[in-house]
Amino acid sequence: MTQLFPPGTDARLRGLALVGAAVLVLAGTFAFAWARSDGAWRLGVPAPQPIPFSHAIHAGGLGLDCRFCHAGVERGAEAGMPTAETCLGCHAQVWNVSAQLQPLHTALALDVPVAWASVHRLPGHVRFAHAPHLGAGLDCATCHGAVASMPRTVKAETLSMGFCLDCHREAQPARAARHAHQGIPMPPLADCSTCHR
Ligand code: HEC
Ligand code: HEC
Ligand code: HEC
Ligand code: HEC
Ligand code: HEC
């Protein structure tokens, strides 16, 4: 029978298989590390905004309360965003010549909200509401980090399912005791239906 492959082929194939396996292991390790890294959750990455707004100047330097601009946070699901009027209350006087503030005038003229980009938006299948968390005495910084010192708003916590669940498991006993006392039946905080529709 004629030889189809030159001598030494077998060794080379085995070598190739070994290299292939090593590449697979490396790729797997990399994918695993990436999925758990800050980069995958876009921590510390600012979003392009219509106006270069700075919490460091307004909440930090000027000392404005978070609720001055995010008025819904105590009562509702959404914290809410400031209207153009809220900004122009000051910026009709201060910095009123700045072209940076043009989107405020456009929003006002067209009667539409300023198109701020979000760095915290959760996927649509997750249910979240601010009010019960603030009612439980939590601080903005627990989930948003030191916003008042941020020149550009970034995500400080992953807001992953694990992040939510860690606290919900810990908070469950106190909540159960509170609700038993009030006589309202409530599903455990770690139940899937608490956060998923
Ligand atoms: C003068 C108004 C103003 C004040 C005061 C203010 N914010 Fe904001 N906030 C904004 C604006 C405008 C945006 C959208 C632009 C941006 O993300 O920087 C924003 C965005 C945010 C976001 C990101 C929302 C998202 O969807 O990703 C968080 C979180 C936030 N603010 C928290 C706070 C906290 C906490 C405080 C108090 C320490 C605070 N803000 C005070 C105006 C304000
Ligand atoms: C328990 C965690 C937690 C706490 C505490 C918290 N937030 Fe949030 N915040 C979130 C999550 C999660 C989102 C994204 C919600 C979504 O996409 O449905 C969010 C979204 C926001 C937004 C974007 C607008 C909106 O509501 O969708 C603003 C502004 C904001 N938070 C401000 C605040 C301020 C101000 C405080 C404190 C007074 C605060 N948050 C406390 C978790 C928290
Ligand atoms: C309580 C008054 C007040 C309110 C309300 C206010 N600002 Fe300001 N803002 C200031 C002052 C004062 C400065 C100037 C700070 C400095 O440079 O000394 C400033 C600075 C700025 C700057 C320049 C930032 C830079 O990097 O130098 C921008 C842009 C801006 N504000 C946008 C906004 C927007 C958008 C809103 C509404 C979400 C807003 N401001 C609400 C008082 C205010
Ligand atoms: C640091 C603690 C903490 C973190 C982090 C946290 N939660 Fe909560 N959450 C609570 C507590 C405490 C309550 C219950 C408040 C009460 O019983 O009045 C609650 C209540 C809720 C409720 C209302 C449940 C109900 O039926 O009353 C939802 C929905 C919810 N959390 C979703 C989330 C999601 C989604 C995340 C992550 C993005 C998250 N939470 C992160 C502490 C936390
Ligand atoms: C305390 C809130 C909370 C509870 C309870 C919870 N989840 Fe989640 N879940 C989340 C959040 C937040 C995300 C989105 C994370 C992200 O941004 O991708 C998520 C994402 C998911 C996803 C999408 C895939 C993924 O990993 O992102 C699935 C599937 C899921 N959850 C299933 C479940 C099941 C099943 C349960 C019950 C055993 C459960 N969840 C309980 C908050 C919760």
PDB file of N, CA and C and ligand atoms in Angstrom, residues 51-54 57-58 62 64 68-70 81-91 93-95 98 100-101 104 114 116 151-152, ligand 3:
ATOM      1  N   ILE A  51     -24.939  66.860  27.690  1.00  0.00           N
ATOM      2  CA  ILE A  51     -24.294  67.978  28.392  1.00  0.00           C
ATOM      3  C   ILE A  51     -23.282  67.366  29.355  1.00  0.00           C
ATOM      4  N   PRO A  52     -22.054  67.905  29.425  1.00  0.00           N
ATOM      5  CA  PRO A  52     -21.066  67.331  30.343  1.00  0.00           C
ATOM      6  C   PRO A  52     -21.375  67.690  31.795  1.00  0.00           C
ATOM      7  N   PHE A  53     -22.449  67.107  32.350  1.00  0.00           N
ATOM      8  CA  PHE A  53     -22.902  67.407  33.706  1.00  0.00           C
ATOM      9  C   PHE A  53     -21.946  66.792  34.730  1.00  0.00           C
ATOM     10  N   SER A  54     -21.700  67.511  35.817  1.00  0.00           N
ATOM     11  CA  SER A  54     -20.800  67.011  36.859  1.00  0.00           C
ATOM     12  C   SER A  54     -21.495  66.969  38.223  1.00  0.00           C
ATOM     13  N   ILE A  57     -19.393  68.940  40.873  1.00  0.00           N
ATOM     14  CA  ILE A  57     -19.661  70.376  41.012  1.00  0.00           C
ATOM     15  C   ILE A  57     -20.991  70.609  41.737  1.00  0.00           C
ATOM     16  N   HIS A  58     -22.056  69.928  41.297  1.00  0.00           N
ATOM     17  CA  HIS A  58     -23.401  70.269  41.770  1.00  0.00           C
ATOM     18  C   HIS A  58     -23.766  69.641  43.116  1.00  0.00           C
ATOM     19  N   LEU A  62     -21.423  72.427  45.224  1.00  0.00           N
ATOM     20  CA  LEU A  62     -22.539  73.305  45.596  1.00  0.00           C
ATOM     21  C   LEU A  62     -23.394  72.706  46.716  1.00  0.00           C
ATOM     22  N   LEU A  64     -25.839  70.499  46.593  1.00  0.00           N
ATOM     23  CA  LEU A  64     -27.271  70.265  46.328  1.00  0.00           C
ATOM     24  C   LEU A  64     -27.645  68.852  46.760  1.00  0.00           C
ATOM     25  N   PHE A  68     -33.125  67.034  45.163  1.00  0.00           N
ATOM     26  CA  PHE A  68     -33.403  68.273  44.422  1.00  0.00           C
ATOM     27  C   PHE A  68     -33.567  67.946  42.937  1.00  0.00           C
ATOM     28  N   CYS A  69     -32.782  67.013  42.420  1.00  0.00           N
ATOM     29  CA  CYS A  69     -32.859  66.642  41.001  1.00  0.00           C
ATOM     30  C   CYS A  69     -33.491  65.268  40.760  1.00  0.00           C
ATOM     31  N   HIS A  70     -33.462  64.395  41.763  1.00  0.00           N
ATOM     32  CA  HIS A  70     -34.040  63.052  41.593  1.00  0.00           C
ATOM     33  C   HIS A  70     -35.199  62.906  42.572  1.00  0.00           C
ATOM     34  N   MET A  81     -35.395  62.159  36.609  1.00  0.00           N
ATOM     35  CA  MET A  81     -34.338  63.064  36.158  1.00  0.00           C
ATOM     36  C   MET A  81     -34.811  64.513  36.252  1.00  0.00           C
ATOM     37  N   PRO A  82     -33.888  65.438  36.469  1.00  0.00           N
ATOM     38  CA  PRO A  82     -34.293  66.847  36.557  1.00  0.00           C
ATOM     39  C   PRO A  82     -34.807  67.347  35.203  1.00  0.00           C
ATOM     40  N   THR A  83     -35.748  68.278  35.251  1.00  0.00           N
ATOM     41  CA  THR A  83     -36.227  68.891  34.013  1.00  0.00           C
ATOM     42  C   THR A  83     -35.253  70.006  33.609  1.00  0.00           C
ATOM     43  N   ALA A  84     -35.386  70.475  32.380  1.00  0.00           N
ATOM     44  CA  ALA A  84     -34.549  71.589  31.911  1.00  0.00           C
ATOM     45  C   ALA A  84     -34.777  72.819  32.792  1.00  0.00           C
ATOM     46  N   GLU A  85     -36.012  73.009  33.256  1.00  0.00           N
ATOM     47  CA  GLU A  85     -36.324  74.156  34.130  1.00  0.00           C
ATOM     48  C   GLU A  85     -35.496  74.118  35.406  1.00  0.00           C
ATOM     49  N   THR A  86     -35.319  72.897  35.974  1.00  0.00           N
ATOM     50  CA  THR A  86     -34.541  72.771  37.212  1.00  0.00           C
ATOM     51  C   THR A  86     -33.123  73.300  36.999  1.00  0.00           C
ATOM     52  N   CYS A  87     -32.527  72.966  35.879  1.00  0.00           N
ATOM     53  CA  CYS A  87     -31.167  73.423  35.583  1.00  0.00           C
ATOM     54  C   CYS A  87     -31.162  74.926  35.310  1.00  0.00           C
ATOM     55  N   LEU A  88     -32.164  75.364  34.526  1.00  0.00           N
ATOM     56  CA  LEU A  88     -32.180  76.767  34.101  1.00  0.00           C
ATOM     57  C   LEU A  88     -32.532  77.711  35.241  1.00  0.00           C
ATOM     58  N   GLY A  89     -33.120  77.161  36.299  1.00  0.00           N
ATOM     59  CA  GLY A  89     -33.358  77.970  37.495  1.00  0.00           C
ATOM     60  C   GLY A  89     -32.075  78.657  37.934  1.00  0.00           C
ATOM     61  N   CYS A  90     -30.950  77.963  37.797  1.00  0.00           N
ATOM     62  CA  CYS A  90     -29.646  78.565  38.098  1.00  0.00           C
ATOM     63  C   CYS A  90     -28.956  79.054  36.845  1.00  0.00           C
ATOM     64  N   HIS A  91     -29.056  78.291  35.765  1.00  0.00           N
ATOM     65  CA  HIS A  91     -28.219  78.589  34.608  1.00  0.00           C
ATOM     66  C   HIS A  91     -28.758  79.688  33.712  1.00  0.00           C
ATOM     67  N   GLN A  93     -28.845  82.487  35.055  1.00  0.00           N
ATOM     68  CA  GLN A  93     -27.884  83.472  35.556  1.00  0.00           C
ATOM     69  C   GLN A  93     -26.434  82.992  35.398  1.00  0.00           C
ATOM     70  N   VAL A  94     -26.139  81.798  35.938  1.00  0.00           N
ATOM     71  CA  VAL A  94     -24.768  81.287  35.925  1.00  0.00           C
ATOM     72  C   VAL A  94     -24.515  80.553  34.608  1.00  0.00           C
ATOM     73  N   TRP A  95     -23.402  80.809  33.972  1.00  0.00           N
ATOM     74  CA  TRP A  95     -23.002  80.058  32.782  1.00  0.00           C
ATOM     75  C   TRP A  95     -24.009  80.153  31.645  1.00  0.00           C
ATOM     76  N   SER A  98     -23.033  79.612  27.901  1.00  0.00           N
ATOM     77  CA  SER A  98     -22.331  78.410  27.460  1.00  0.00           C
ATOM     78  C   SER A  98     -23.110  77.612  26.412  1.00  0.00           C
ATOM     79  N   GLN A 100     -22.592  74.694  25.871  1.00  0.00           N
ATOM     80  CA  GLN A 100     -22.804  73.373  26.477  1.00  0.00           C
ATOM     81  C   GLN A 100     -24.247  73.187  26.935  1.00  0.00           C
ATOM     82  N   LEU A 101     -24.907  74.298  27.260  1.00  0.00           N
ATOM     83  CA  LEU A 101     -26.254  74.198  27.823  1.00  0.00           C
ATOM     84  C   LEU A 101     -27.353  74.261  26.763  1.00  0.00           C
ATOM     85  N   LEU A 104     -30.524  72.141  26.854  1.00  0.00           N
ATOM     86  CA  LEU A 104     -31.582  72.529  27.800  1.00  0.00           C
ATOM     87  C   LEU A 104     -32.618  73.385  27.091  1.00  0.00           C
ATOM     88  N   VAL A 114     -34.565  66.126  28.458  1.00  0.00           N
ATOM     89  CA  VAL A 114     -33.173  66.041  27.989  1.00  0.00           C
ATOM     90  C   VAL A 114     -32.812  64.556  27.877  1.00  0.00           C
ATOM     91  N   TRP A 116     -30.692  62.210  28.570  1.00  0.00           N
ATOM     92  CA  TRP A 116     -29.555  61.700  29.342  1.00  0.00           C
ATOM     93  C   TRP A 116     -29.373  60.221  29.069  1.00  0.00           C
ATOM     94  N   PRO A 151     -16.898  63.535  38.661  1.00  0.00           N
ATOM     95  CA  PRO A 151     -17.001  64.562  37.622  1.00  0.00           C
ATOM     96  C   PRO A 151     -17.842  64.053  36.452  1.00  0.00           C
ATOM     97  N   ARG A 152     -17.792  62.744  36.160  1.00  0.00           N
ATOM     98  CA  ARG A 152     -18.683  62.109  35.182  1.00  0.00           C
ATOM     99  C   ARG A 152     -19.294  60.893  35.857  1.00  0.00           C
TER     100      ARG A 152
HETATM  101  C1  HEC B   3     -28.175  75.576  42.368  1.00  0.00           C
HETATM  102  C2  HEC B   3     -27.752  76.128  41.085  1.00  0.00           C
HETATM  103  C3  HEC B   3     -27.450  75.154  39.958  1.00  0.00           C
HETATM  104  C4  HEC B   3     -28.305  74.201  39.410  1.00  0.00           C
HETATM  105  C5  HEC B   3     -29.708  73.827  39.834  1.00  0.00           C
HETATM  106  C6  HEC B   3     -27.575  73.618  38.291  1.00  0.00           C
HETATM  107  N1  HEC B   3     -26.337  74.186  38.168  1.00  0.00           N
HETATM  108 FE1  HEC B   3     -24.914  73.738  36.792  1.00  0.00          FE
HETATM  109  N2  HEC B   3     -23.588  74.958  37.710  1.00  0.00           N
HETATM  110  C7  HEC B   3     -23.900  75.799  38.758  1.00  0.00           C
HETATM  111  C8  HEC B   3     -22.716  76.600  39.086  1.00  0.00           C
HETATM  112  C9  HEC B   3     -22.607  77.640  40.182  1.00  0.00           C
HETATM  113  C10 HEC B   3     -21.700  76.184  38.183  1.00  0.00           C
HETATM  114  C11 HEC B   3     -20.304  76.725  38.053  1.00  0.00           C
HETATM  115  C12 HEC B   3     -19.309  75.966  38.831  1.00  0.00           C
HETATM  116  C13 HEC B   3     -17.930  76.566  38.567  1.00  0.00           C
HETATM  117  O1  HEC B   3     -17.389  76.273  37.507  1.00  0.00           O
HETATM  118  O2  HEC B   3     -17.473  77.303  39.405  1.00  0.00           O
HETATM  119  C14 HEC B   3     -22.295  75.154  37.330  1.00  0.00           C
HETATM  120  C15 HEC B   3     -21.613  74.542  36.294  1.00  0.00           C
HETATM  121  C16 HEC B   3     -22.231  73.793  35.303  1.00  0.00           C
HETATM  122  C17 HEC B   3     -21.584  73.318  34.090  1.00  0.00           C
HETATM  123  C18 HEC B   3     -20.150  73.555  33.699  1.00  0.00           C
HETATM  124  C19 HEC B   3     -19.380  72.347  34.225  1.00  0.00           C
HETATM  125  C20 HEC B   3     -17.917  72.361  34.076  1.00  0.00           C
HETATM  126  O3  HEC B   3     -17.371  71.279  33.818  1.00  0.00           O
HETATM  127  O4  HEC B   3     -17.305  73.418  34.286  1.00  0.00           O
HETATM  128  C21 HEC B   3     -22.532  72.626  33.379  1.00  0.00           C
HETATM  129  C22 HEC B   3     -22.356  71.958  32.020  1.00  0.00           C
HETATM  130  C23 HEC B   3     -23.743  72.615  34.180  1.00  0.00           C
HETATM  131  N3  HEC B   3     -23.526  73.327  35.334  1.00  0.00           N
HETATM  132  C24 HEC B   3     -24.926  71.982  33.818  1.00  0.00           C
HETATM  133  C25 HEC B   3     -26.038  71.880  34.646  1.00  0.00           C
HETATM  134  C26 HEC B   3     -27.211  71.053  34.357  1.00  0.00           C
HETATM  135  C27 HEC B   3     -27.369  70.188  33.126  1.00  0.00           C
HETATM  136  C28 HEC B   3     -28.080  71.211  35.392  1.00  0.00           C
HETATM  137  C29 HEC B   3     -29.405  70.528  35.596  1.00  0.00           C
HETATM  138  C30 HEC B   3     -29.362  69.075  35.632  1.00  0.00           C
HETATM  139  C31 HEC B   3     -27.473  72.159  36.321  1.00  0.00           C
HETATM  140  N4  HEC B   3     -26.247  72.525  35.847  1.00  0.00           N
HETATM  141  C32 HEC B   3     -28.088  72.609  37.475  1.00  0.00           C
HETATM  142  C33 HEC B   3     -25.105  75.921  39.393  1.00  0.00           C
HETATM  143  C34 HEC B   3     -26.223  75.128  39.173  1.00  0.00           C
END
